[in-house]
Amino acid sequence: MTETATPFPGEYDYVIAGAGSAGCVVANRLSENPKNRVLLLEAGGKDNWIWFHIPVGYLFAIGNPRSDWMFETTSQPGLNGRKLNYPRGKVLGGSSAINAMITMRGQAQDYDHWRDLGLPGWGWDDVLPVFRDLEDHFLGESEIHGTGGNWRVEPPRISWDILDAVRDAAAEMAIPKTPDFNTGDNEGAGYFHVNQKAGRRWSAGRGFLKPARNRPNLRVETGALIDKVMLESGRAKGLIFEQNGQRYRVEAKGETVLCAGSIGSVQILQRSGIGPAKILKNAGITPQYDLPGVGANLQDHLQQRAIYKVSNAVTLNQTYYSLFGKAKMGLDYLFRRRGPLTMAPSQLGIFTRSSPEHERANIQFHVQPLSLDKFGDPLHRFPAITVAACNLRPTSRGSIRIGGPTLTDAPTIDPNYLDTEADRTVAADAIRVTRKLMSQPALAAYHPSEHLPGPDYPDDDLARAAGDIGTTIFHPVGTAMMGADTDPMAVVNAYLQVRGVDRLRVIDASVMPNITSGNTNTPTIMIAAKGARLLSSKSP
């Protein structure tokens, strides 16, 4: 059947779907060569809202249809039947415009494992130079960090006595203090480094896209909702998209690149007829390429979000409800670019082991000087801190499926949290570690009292508690995984080329075969930078 769509004006060598974290990087790198004509299509809008730039703006951006796709999971048996909101950025810069701003590479073993799966060029020694090349790091040039890159990294611009005490409590549990989580071994306790510059959020849009916007060989379109890939004779010809009520087709003389993320890229592939044949048929799509891995292998970090009431401590809960406190916060930000308005959602991090049999850190704490029921809800009116522990390497696997053949059909998102006994054990053990942490002498002066999950959950019932308080920290990956030619679930190869389809690549978080041990945005930025090199390289 011939696709009815208006030709989009212009000629392009590369057409990129999605201007999120990955798409901004790919567009920046490809357009550095003036011979490359690049079109970048973004379904969301411009990043010209104040709350995309003031760090604490995530409180207003998450759950807002202006900036968030407003996805929702299916009911999760592992979470005792609950559904979760599943935020994804809908703006230039994508989720990097609304996320936690925490820069975290993960562990060296994560990437060595990718290499050992039959993916040459993806080991730690291979990706470390890419990370360094990206960075403009406040610690300066070293074997670990770089300067002069597009990805600004700074220390937090606020401190809290109660968080210092939590760090001391971790030291009392023999968890060492660390000044830097990004050396390849992130075990320890310390303050997260953040993607900010002088107290403003440093998104991929600001860091990578803005410097390239005036290049004559780069065209950026917002409000462009990608429908599908145009396929002909075994290769991708370009994209079909809708913008301002008009349906367009645009051809790529070179390659078509999907950078729409672990949900968006899967939707585009499946609507194009690329994916599990049976599932596509059930959704009203004629299969073109039967790739069972498209939409499978979904992994995410689930946190057990414990809340402790405290006394003798200042937390954001009190400051938020004080007129004087609000005025002080505003003035501190206005004149010094410091204070609570510069806060990432989490300030203190702790990487440790949920039990002794783990060879390396397998849980991560996000510790916050505030508490609320969920994002979008008001802060509690009592002083409290949140001490949330997540399983860094879950064994449960979920899926993403299109809900139907049209752009208006919402995807079915099933993370399948806590499906395995191993994940339930780690979740319960993580709560035990949390309770041990909060009982250390360093915190005695603050009299921490467990509000969630609460004393109604005894030690032998913590798996159920994990189901009640578990929530996502918004790290979906793996749904178009890299893999060796012998892996039947692999969607792309080590060059990020879609199997069986010429001139089509996926370059975003969906290609991770296994989730990294920490926040996933900086690894996604690395994948994008490496992927842009691969577009013109002969080796991975």
Coordinates of C-alpha atoms in Angstrom, one line a residue:
M1 CA 0.0 0.0 0.0
T2 CA 1.4 3.4 -0.9
E3 CA 1.8 5.8 2.0
T4 CA -0.2 9.0 1.6
A5 CA 1.9 11.8 3.0
T6 CA 3.3 15.1 1.8
P7 CA 7.0 15.2 1.0
F8 CA 8.8 17.2 3.6
P9 CA 11.0 20.0 2.1
G10 CA 14.7 19.6 2.0
E11 CA 17.3 16.9 1.4
Y12 CA 18.9 15.1 4.3
D13 CA 21.7 12.6 4.7
Y14 CA 20.5 11.7 8.3
V15 CA 17.0 11.8 9.7
I16 CA 16.9 11.5 13.5
A17 CA 13.7 10.5 15.4
G18 CA 13.7 12.1 18.9
A19 CA 15.6 15.1 20.3
G20 CA 16.0 13.6 23.8
S21 CA 19.3 12.9 25.6
A22 CA 20.5 10.7 22.7
G23 CA 19.1 12.6 19.8
C24 CA 20.7 15.9 20.8
V25 CA 24.1 14.3 21.0
V26 CA 23.8 12.5 17.7
A27 CA 22.6 15.7 16.0
N28 CA 25.4 17.6 17.5
R29 CA 28.1 15.1 16.4
L30 CA 26.8 14.5 12.9
S31 CA 26.3 18.1 12.1
E32 CA 29.9 18.9 13.1
N33 CA 30.7 17.7 9.6
P34 CA 29.4 20.4 7.2
K35 CA 28.9 17.8 4.5
N36 CA 26.2 16.1 6.6
R37 CA 22.7 17.4 6.1
V38 CA 20.8 16.5 9.3
L39 CA 17.1 16.6 10.2
L40 CA 16.2 16.2 13.9
L41 CA 12.5 15.6 14.7
E42 CA 11.1 16.0 18.2
A43 CA 7.5 15.3 19.1
G44 CA 7.6 17.6 22.1
G45 CA 8.0 21.4 22.3
K46 CA 10.8 23.9 22.9
D47 CA 12.7 24.0 26.2
N48 CA 11.7 27.6 26.8
W49 CA 9.8 27.1 30.1
I50 CA 11.5 28.4 33.2
W51 CA 11.0 25.1 35.1
F52 CA 13.2 23.3 32.5
H53 CA 16.1 25.4 33.7
I54 CA 15.7 26.0 37.5
P55 CA 16.8 22.6 38.9
V56 CA 13.9 22.1 41.4
G57 CA 11.6 22.5 38.4
Y58 CA 11.3 18.7 38.1
L59 CA 8.6 19.0 40.7
F60 CA 6.5 20.9 38.3
A61 CA 7.6 19.2 35.0
I62 CA 7.0 15.6 36.0
G63 CA 3.3 14.8 35.7
N64 CA 2.7 17.9 33.5
P65 CA 1.4 17.1 30.0
R66 CA 3.4 20.1 28.7
S67 CA 6.7 18.2 29.5
D68 CA 5.8 14.6 30.3
W69 CA 4.3 11.9 28.1
M70 CA 2.2 10.9 31.1
F71 CA 2.7 7.2 30.6
E72 CA 1.4 4.6 33.1
T73 CA 2.3 1.0 33.7
T74 CA 0.0 -1.9 33.8
S75 CA -1.0 -3.2 37.2
Q76 CA 2.0 -4.9 38.7
P77 CA 1.5 -8.1 40.7
G78 CA 4.9 -7.6 42.3
L79 CA 3.7 -4.2 43.6
N80 CA 0.6 -5.8 45.1
G81 CA -1.5 -4.7 42.1
R82 CA -0.5 -1.1 41.9
K83 CA 0.0 0.9 38.7
L84 CA 2.8 3.5 38.5
N85 CA 3.1 6.7 36.7
Y86 CA 6.0 6.4 34.2
P87 CA 7.4 9.9 33.3
R88 CA 9.3 10.5 30.1
G89 CA 10.4 13.9 28.9
K90 CA 8.4 15.5 26.0
V91 CA 10.6 18.5 25.1
L92 CA 13.9 19.3 23.4
G93 CA 16.4 17.5 25.7
G94 CA 13.9 14.8 26.5
S95 CA 14.1 13.3 30.0
S96 CA 17.3 15.2 30.7
A97 CA 15.1 18.3 30.9
I98 CA 13.0 16.8 33.8
N99 CA 15.3 14.2 35.4
A100 CA 17.3 14.1 38.6
M101 CA 20.4 15.7 37.0
I102 CA 22.6 13.0 38.6
T103 CA 25.7 12.1 36.5
M104 CA 26.5 8.4 37.1
R105 CA 28.4 6.1 34.7
G106 CA 27.8 2.9 36.6
Q107 CA 30.4 0.2 37.2
A108 CA 33.3 -0.9 35.0
Q109 CA 32.0 -4.5 35.2
D110 CA 28.7 -3.4 33.6
Y111 CA 30.4 -2.6 30.4
D112 CA 32.9 -5.5 30.5
H113 CA 29.8 -7.7 30.7
W114 CA 28.4 -6.1 27.6
R115 CA 31.7 -6.8 25.9
D116 CA 31.7 -10.4 27.1
L117 CA 28.2 -10.9 25.6
G118 CA 29.9 -10.6 22.2
L119 CA 29.8 -6.9 21.8
P120 CA 33.4 -5.8 20.9
G121 CA 34.1 -2.1 21.6
W122 CA 31.7 -1.8 24.5
G123 CA 34.0 -2.7 27.5
W124 CA 35.0 -0.3 30.2
D125 CA 38.3 0.5 28.6
D126 CA 36.5 1.2 25.3
V127 CA 33.8 3.5 26.7
L128 CA 35.9 5.4 29.3
P129 CA 37.5 7.6 26.6
V130 CA 34.1 8.4 25.3
F131 CA 32.9 9.5 28.8
R132 CA 36.0 11.6 29.2
D133 CA 35.6 13.3 25.8
L134 CA 32.0 14.2 26.7
E135 CA 32.8 15.9 30.0
D136 CA 33.5 19.4 31.2
H137 CA 34.1 18.2 34.8
F138 CA 34.7 20.4 37.8
L139 CA 37.4 18.0 39.1
G140 CA 39.5 18.8 36.1
E141 CA 41.5 16.7 33.6
S142 CA 42.6 13.3 34.7
E143 CA 42.7 9.7 33.6
I144 CA 39.1 9.4 34.7
H145 CA 37.6 12.8 33.8
G146 CA 37.8 15.3 31.0
T147 CA 37.3 19.0 30.5
G148 CA 36.1 21.1 27.6
G149 CA 33.3 18.8 26.5
N150 CA 29.6 19.5 26.2
W151 CA 28.4 17.6 29.3
R152 CA 28.9 19.9 32.3
V153 CA 29.4 18.3 35.7
E154 CA 29.4 20.2 39.0
P155 CA 29.1 19.6 42.7
P156 CA 25.9 20.3 44.5
R157 CA 25.4 23.9 45.7
I158 CA 23.6 23.2 49.0
S159 CA 24.3 21.0 52.0
W160 CA 22.2 19.6 54.8
D161 CA 23.4 18.6 58.3
I162 CA 21.0 15.7 58.4
L163 CA 22.5 14.3 55.2
D164 CA 26.0 14.7 56.5
A165 CA 24.9 12.6 59.5
V166 CA 23.5 9.9 57.2
R167 CA 26.8 9.8 55.4
D168 CA 28.5 9.4 58.8
A169 CA 26.1 6.6 59.7
A170 CA 27.1 4.8 56.5
A171 CA 30.7 5.1 57.6
E172 CA 29.8 3.5 60.9
M173 CA 28.6 0.5 58.8
A174 CA 32.0 0.3 57.1
I175 CA 30.7 2.0 53.9
P176 CA 33.6 4.2 52.9
K177 CA 33.1 7.9 52.1
T178 CA 33.9 8.7 48.5
P179 CA 34.3 12.0 46.7
D180 CA 33.5 10.5 43.2
F181 CA 31.2 7.7 42.2
N182 CA 32.4 7.7 38.6
T183 CA 35.8 6.0 38.7
G184 CA 34.5 2.6 37.7
D185 CA 33.8 1.4 41.2
N186 CA 31.0 3.4 42.8
E187 CA 30.8 1.6 46.2
G188 CA 30.8 4.2 49.0
A189 CA 28.8 7.2 50.3
G190 CA 29.0 10.7 49.0
Y191 CA 27.3 13.6 47.3
F192 CA 26.1 13.1 43.8
H193 CA 27.7 15.2 41.1
V194 CA 25.1 16.9 38.9
N195 CA 24.6 18.1 35.4
Q196 CA 24.3 21.8 36.2
K197 CA 26.2 25.0 35.4
A198 CA 26.2 27.8 38.0
G199 CA 22.9 26.5 39.5
R200 CA 21.0 25.9 36.3
R201 CA 20.1 22.5 34.8
W202 CA 22.4 21.4 32.1
S203 CA 20.2 19.3 29.9
A204 CA 21.3 17.5 26.6
G205 CA 19.3 20.3 24.8
R206 CA 21.4 23.0 26.5
G207 CA 24.7 21.1 26.3
F208 CA 24.6 19.5 22.9
L209 CA 21.8 20.9 20.8
K210 CA 22.0 24.6 21.6
P211 CA 25.6 25.0 20.4
A212 CA 24.7 23.3 17.1
R213 CA 21.4 25.1 16.4
N214 CA 22.9 27.8 14.1
R215 CA 24.7 25.3 11.9
P216 CA 23.2 25.6 8.4
N217 CA 23.3 21.8 7.9
L218 CA 21.1 21.1 10.9
R219 CA 17.3 21.5 10.9
V220 CA 15.3 21.0 14.1
E221 CA 11.6 20.5 14.0
T222 CA 9.4 20.3 17.2
G223 CA 5.9 19.0 17.4
A224 CA 6.8 16.3 15.0
L225 CA 5.3 13.0 16.1
I226 CA 7.0 10.0 14.4
D227 CA 4.7 7.4 13.1
K228 CA 6.9 4.8 11.3
V229 CA 10.0 4.0 9.3
M230 CA 9.5 3.9 5.5
L231 CA 10.8 0.5 4.3
E232 CA 11.7 -0.5 0.8
S233 CA 13.7 -3.5 -0.5
G234 CA 15.2 -4.4 2.8
R235 CA 16.3 -0.9 3.8
A236 CA 15.0 2.2 5.6
K237 CA 14.2 5.1 3.4
G238 CA 13.2 7.6 6.0
L239 CA 10.3 8.5 8.3
I240 CA 6.6 9.2 8.3
F241 CA 5.6 11.9 10.8
E242 CA 2.8 14.2 11.7
Q243 CA 3.1 17.9 12.5
N244 CA 0.5 20.6 12.9
G245 CA -2.2 18.2 11.5
Q246 CA -0.2 17.4 8.4
R247 CA 1.2 14.0 7.5
Y248 CA 4.8 14.1 6.0
R249 CA 7.3 11.7 4.7
V250 CA 11.0 12.6 4.7
E251 CA 13.8 10.5 3.1
A252 CA 17.3 10.0 4.4
K253 CA 19.9 9.7 1.7
G254 CA 22.2 8.0 4.3
E255 CA 20.7 6.5 7.4
T256 CA 17.6 6.8 9.6
V257 CA 18.4 6.9 13.3
L258 CA 15.9 6.2 16.1
C259 CA 16.7 8.1 19.3
A260 CA 13.2 8.1 20.8
G261 CA 14.1 6.1 23.9
S262 CA 13.1 2.8 25.4
I263 CA 9.4 3.5 24.8
G264 CA 9.4 5.7 21.8
S265 CA 11.8 3.8 19.6
V266 CA 9.9 0.6 20.3
Q267 CA 6.6 2.2 19.3
I268 CA 8.1 3.4 16.0
L269 CA 9.7 0.0 15.2
Q270 CA 6.5 -1.9 16.0
R271 CA 4.3 0.5 14.1
S272 CA 6.7 0.0 11.2
G273 CA 6.2 -3.8 11.2
I274 CA 9.5 -4.5 12.9
G275 CA 9.0 -6.7 16.0
P276 CA 7.4 -9.9 17.3
A277 CA 5.2 -11.0 14.4
K278 CA 2.4 -12.4 16.6
I279 CA 2.2 -9.3 18.8
L280 CA 2.2 -7.0 15.7
K281 CA -0.6 -9.0 14.1
N282 CA -2.7 -8.7 17.3
A283 CA -2.1 -4.9 17.2
G284 CA -3.3 -4.6 13.6
I285 CA 0.1 -4.3 12.1
T286 CA 1.4 -6.3 9.1
P287 CA 4.8 -7.8 10.2
Q288 CA 7.7 -6.8 7.9
Y289 CA 10.6 -8.1 10.0
D290 CA 10.0 -10.6 12.7
L291 CA 12.4 -9.5 15.5
P292 CA 11.1 -10.9 18.8
G293 CA 13.4 -8.7 20.9
V294 CA 11.7 -5.4 20.0
G295 CA 9.9 -4.4 23.1
A296 CA 11.2 -7.2 25.2
N297 CA 14.0 -7.1 27.9
L298 CA 12.6 -4.0 29.7
Q299 CA 14.6 -3.3 32.8
D300 CA 14.2 -0.5 35.3
H301 CA 15.5 0.4 38.8
L302 CA 12.8 -0.1 41.4
Q303 CA 13.4 1.7 44.7
Q304 CA 12.0 0.9 48.1
R305 CA 11.1 4.5 49.2
A306 CA 11.5 4.5 53.0
I307 CA 10.5 7.7 54.9
Y308 CA 11.8 8.6 58.3
K309 CA 10.5 11.3 60.5
V310 CA 13.3 13.2 62.3
S311 CA 13.7 15.9 65.0
N312 CA 16.3 18.5 65.7
A313 CA 16.9 18.8 62.0
V314 CA 16.1 21.3 59.2
T315 CA 14.5 19.6 56.2
L316 CA 12.8 21.0 53.1
N317 CA 9.5 20.0 54.5
Q318 CA 9.6 22.8 57.1
T319 CA 11.2 25.4 54.8
Y320 CA 8.6 24.8 52.0
Y321 CA 5.7 25.7 54.3
S322 CA 7.5 28.8 55.8
L323 CA 6.8 32.2 54.1
F324 CA 10.2 33.3 55.4
G325 CA 11.8 30.1 54.2
K326 CA 10.3 30.5 50.7
A327 CA 11.5 34.1 50.4
K328 CA 15.0 33.1 51.6
M329 CA 15.1 30.3 49.0
G330 CA 14.1 32.6 46.2
L331 CA 16.6 35.3 47.2
D332 CA 19.4 32.8 47.6
Y333 CA 18.8 31.5 44.1
L334 CA 18.3 34.9 42.6
F335 CA 21.5 36.5 43.9
R336 CA 23.8 33.5 44.5
R337 CA 22.4 30.6 42.4
R338 CA 22.5 28.5 45.5
G339 CA 20.1 27.0 48.0
P340 CA 17.2 24.5 47.7
L341 CA 16.1 25.7 44.3
T342 CA 19.3 24.2 42.9
M343 CA 18.6 20.8 44.4
A344 CA 18.5 17.6 42.5
P345 CA 15.8 15.3 43.7
S346 CA 18.5 13.4 45.6
Q347 CA 21.7 14.8 47.1
L348 CA 23.4 12.0 49.0
G349 CA 24.2 8.6 47.4
I350 CA 25.2 5.4 49.0
F351 CA 26.3 2.3 47.0
T352 CA 26.7 -0.9 49.0
R353 CA 25.7 -4.5 49.1
S354 CA 22.4 -5.8 50.2
S355 CA 24.0 -9.0 51.7
P356 CA 27.6 -10.3 51.9
E357 CA 27.3 -12.8 48.9
H358 CA 27.3 -10.0 46.4
E359 CA 30.8 -9.4 44.9
R360 CA 30.2 -5.7 44.3
A361 CA 27.7 -3.0 45.2
N362 CA 24.2 -4.1 44.2
I363 CA 22.0 -1.5 45.8
Q364 CA 22.0 2.3 45.5
F365 CA 20.5 4.7 48.1
H366 CA 19.0 8.1 47.0
V367 CA 18.8 10.2 50.2
Q368 CA 16.7 13.3 50.2
P369 CA 16.1 16.0 52.9
L370 CA 12.3 15.9 52.2
S371 CA 9.4 13.6 51.9
L372 CA 6.1 13.3 50.0
D373 CA 3.7 10.6 49.1
K374 CA 4.6 10.7 45.4
F375 CA 5.8 13.1 42.7
G376 CA 3.2 15.8 42.1
D377 CA 2.0 15.6 45.7
P378 CA 2.8 18.3 48.3
L379 CA 5.6 17.8 50.8
H380 CA 4.7 16.4 54.2
R381 CA 4.2 18.9 57.0
F382 CA 6.4 17.1 59.4
P383 CA 10.2 17.1 59.3
A384 CA 11.4 14.0 57.5
I385 CA 13.9 12.5 55.1
T386 CA 13.5 9.9 52.3
V387 CA 16.0 7.0 52.2
A388 CA 15.3 5.1 49.1
A389 CA 17.2 2.0 48.1
C390 CA 17.1 0.3 44.7
N391 CA 18.3 -2.9 43.2
L392 CA 21.0 -1.9 40.7
R393 CA 20.9 -5.1 38.6
P394 CA 17.4 -6.5 38.6
T395 CA 16.7 -9.9 37.1
S396 CA 13.0 -9.3 36.3
R397 CA 12.3 -8.5 32.7
G398 CA 9.3 -6.6 31.3
S399 CA 8.0 -5.4 28.0
I400 CA 6.7 -2.5 25.9
R401 CA 3.9 -3.1 23.4
I402 CA 2.0 -0.8 21.1
G403 CA -1.6 -0.6 21.9
G404 CA -2.7 -0.4 18.3
P405 CA -1.7 0.7 14.8
T406 CA -2.3 4.5 15.2
L407 CA -0.3 7.3 16.9
T408 CA -3.1 7.8 19.5
D409 CA -2.9 4.2 20.8
A410 CA -1.1 4.3 24.2
P411 CA 1.7 1.8 24.7
T412 CA 1.3 -1.1 27.1
I413 CA 4.1 -0.7 29.6
D414 CA 4.7 -3.8 31.8
P415 CA 8.0 -3.5 33.8
N416 CA 7.1 -6.8 35.6
Y417 CA 8.7 -5.6 38.9
L418 CA 9.8 -8.1 41.5
D419 CA 8.9 -11.0 39.3
T420 CA 11.9 -13.1 40.3
E421 CA 12.7 -14.5 43.8
A422 CA 16.2 -12.9 43.5
D423 CA 14.7 -9.4 43.1
R424 CA 12.3 -10.0 46.0
T425 CA 15.2 -11.0 48.2
V426 CA 17.3 -8.0 47.3
A427 CA 14.3 -5.7 47.9
A428 CA 13.6 -7.1 51.3
D429 CA 17.3 -7.0 52.2
A430 CA 17.5 -3.4 51.0
I431 CA 14.9 -2.5 53.6
R432 CA 16.9 -4.3 56.3
V433 CA 20.0 -2.3 55.3
T434 CA 18.0 0.9 55.4
R435 CA 16.8 0.1 59.0
K436 CA 20.3 -0.7 60.0
L437 CA 21.6 2.5 58.5
M438 CA 19.0 4.6 60.3
S439 CA 19.8 3.0 63.7
Q440 CA 23.5 4.0 63.7
P441 CA 24.8 6.2 66.5
A442 CA 25.6 9.1 64.1
L443 CA 21.8 9.6 63.7
A444 CA 20.8 9.2 67.3
A445 CA 20.5 13.0 67.9
Y446 CA 17.8 13.2 65.2
H447 CA 15.7 10.4 66.6
P448 CA 14.7 8.9 63.2
S449 CA 11.3 7.2 63.3
E450 CA 10.2 4.9 60.5
H451 CA 7.1 6.3 58.7
L452 CA 7.3 4.1 55.7
P453 CA 7.1 1.2 55.4
G454 CA 6.5 1.4 59.2
P455 CA 6.5 -1.0 62.1
D456 CA 3.5 -2.9 60.8
Y457 CA 6.0 -4.7 58.6
P458 CA 8.1 -7.1 60.7
D459 CA 11.4 -8.4 59.4
D460 CA 9.9 -11.5 58.0
D461 CA 7.3 -9.6 55.8
L462 CA 9.6 -7.1 54.0
A463 CA 9.0 -8.6 50.5
R464 CA 5.3 -7.5 50.9
A465 CA 6.5 -4.1 52.2
A466 CA 8.7 -3.7 49.1
G467 CA 5.6 -4.3 47.0
D468 CA 3.7 -1.6 48.9
I469 CA 6.4 1.1 48.8
G470 CA 8.3 0.2 45.7
T471 CA 8.4 2.8 42.9
T472 CA 10.3 3.5 39.7
I473 CA 13.2 5.9 39.5
F474 CA 12.5 6.3 35.8
H475 CA 15.4 4.3 34.2
P476 CA 13.7 2.1 31.5
V477 CA 16.3 0.5 29.2
G478 CA 16.9 -2.6 27.1
T479 CA 13.9 -2.8 24.8
A480 CA 15.9 -2.9 21.6
M481 CA 19.0 -4.6 23.0
M482 CA 22.4 -5.0 21.5
G483 CA 23.5 -8.5 21.0
A484 CA 25.7 -10.9 19.1
D485 CA 24.4 -12.4 15.8
T486 CA 23.8 -15.7 17.7
D487 CA 21.4 -14.0 20.2
P488 CA 17.8 -14.4 19.0
M489 CA 16.6 -11.5 21.1
A490 CA 19.1 -9.0 19.8
V491 CA 17.6 -6.1 18.0
V492 CA 20.8 -4.3 17.0
N493 CA 24.4 -5.4 16.6
A494 CA 27.5 -3.8 18.2
Y495 CA 27.3 -1.1 15.5
L496 CA 23.7 -0.3 16.7
Q497 CA 22.3 -1.4 13.3
V498 CA 18.9 -3.0 13.3
R499 CA 19.1 -6.7 12.3
G500 CA 17.9 -7.4 8.8
V501 CA 17.2 -3.7 7.9
D502 CA 19.8 -1.7 6.1
R503 CA 20.4 1.9 6.9
L504 CA 18.4 1.9 10.2
R505 CA 20.0 2.3 13.6
V506 CA 18.8 2.6 17.2
I507 CA 20.9 4.9 19.4
D508 CA 19.5 5.4 22.8
A509 CA 19.0 3.7 26.2
S510 CA 16.9 0.9 24.6
V511 CA 20.1 -0.8 23.2
M512 CA 21.5 -1.6 26.6
P513 CA 21.6 -5.4 27.0
N514 CA 21.8 -5.0 30.7
I515 CA 21.0 -2.0 32.9
T516 CA 24.0 0.0 34.3
S517 CA 24.6 0.1 38.0
G518 CA 23.3 3.6 38.7
N519 CA 21.4 6.4 37.0
T520 CA 21.1 5.8 33.3
N521 CA 21.2 9.3 31.6
T522 CA 25.0 9.7 31.4
P523 CA 25.4 6.2 30.0
T524 CA 22.8 7.1 27.4
I525 CA 24.7 10.2 26.5
M526 CA 27.8 8.0 26.1
I527 CA 25.9 5.5 23.8
A528 CA 24.8 8.4 21.7
A529 CA 28.3 9.8 21.3
K530 CA 29.7 6.4 20.5
G531 CA 26.8 5.7 18.1
A532 CA 27.4 8.9 16.2
R533 CA 31.0 7.7 15.7
L534 CA 29.8 4.4 14.5
L535 CA 27.7 6.0 11.8
S536 CA 30.9 6.7 9.9
S537 CA 33.2 4.1 11.4
K538 CA 34.2 0.6 10.2
S539 CA 34.5 -0.9 13.7
P540 CA 32.6 -0.6 17.0

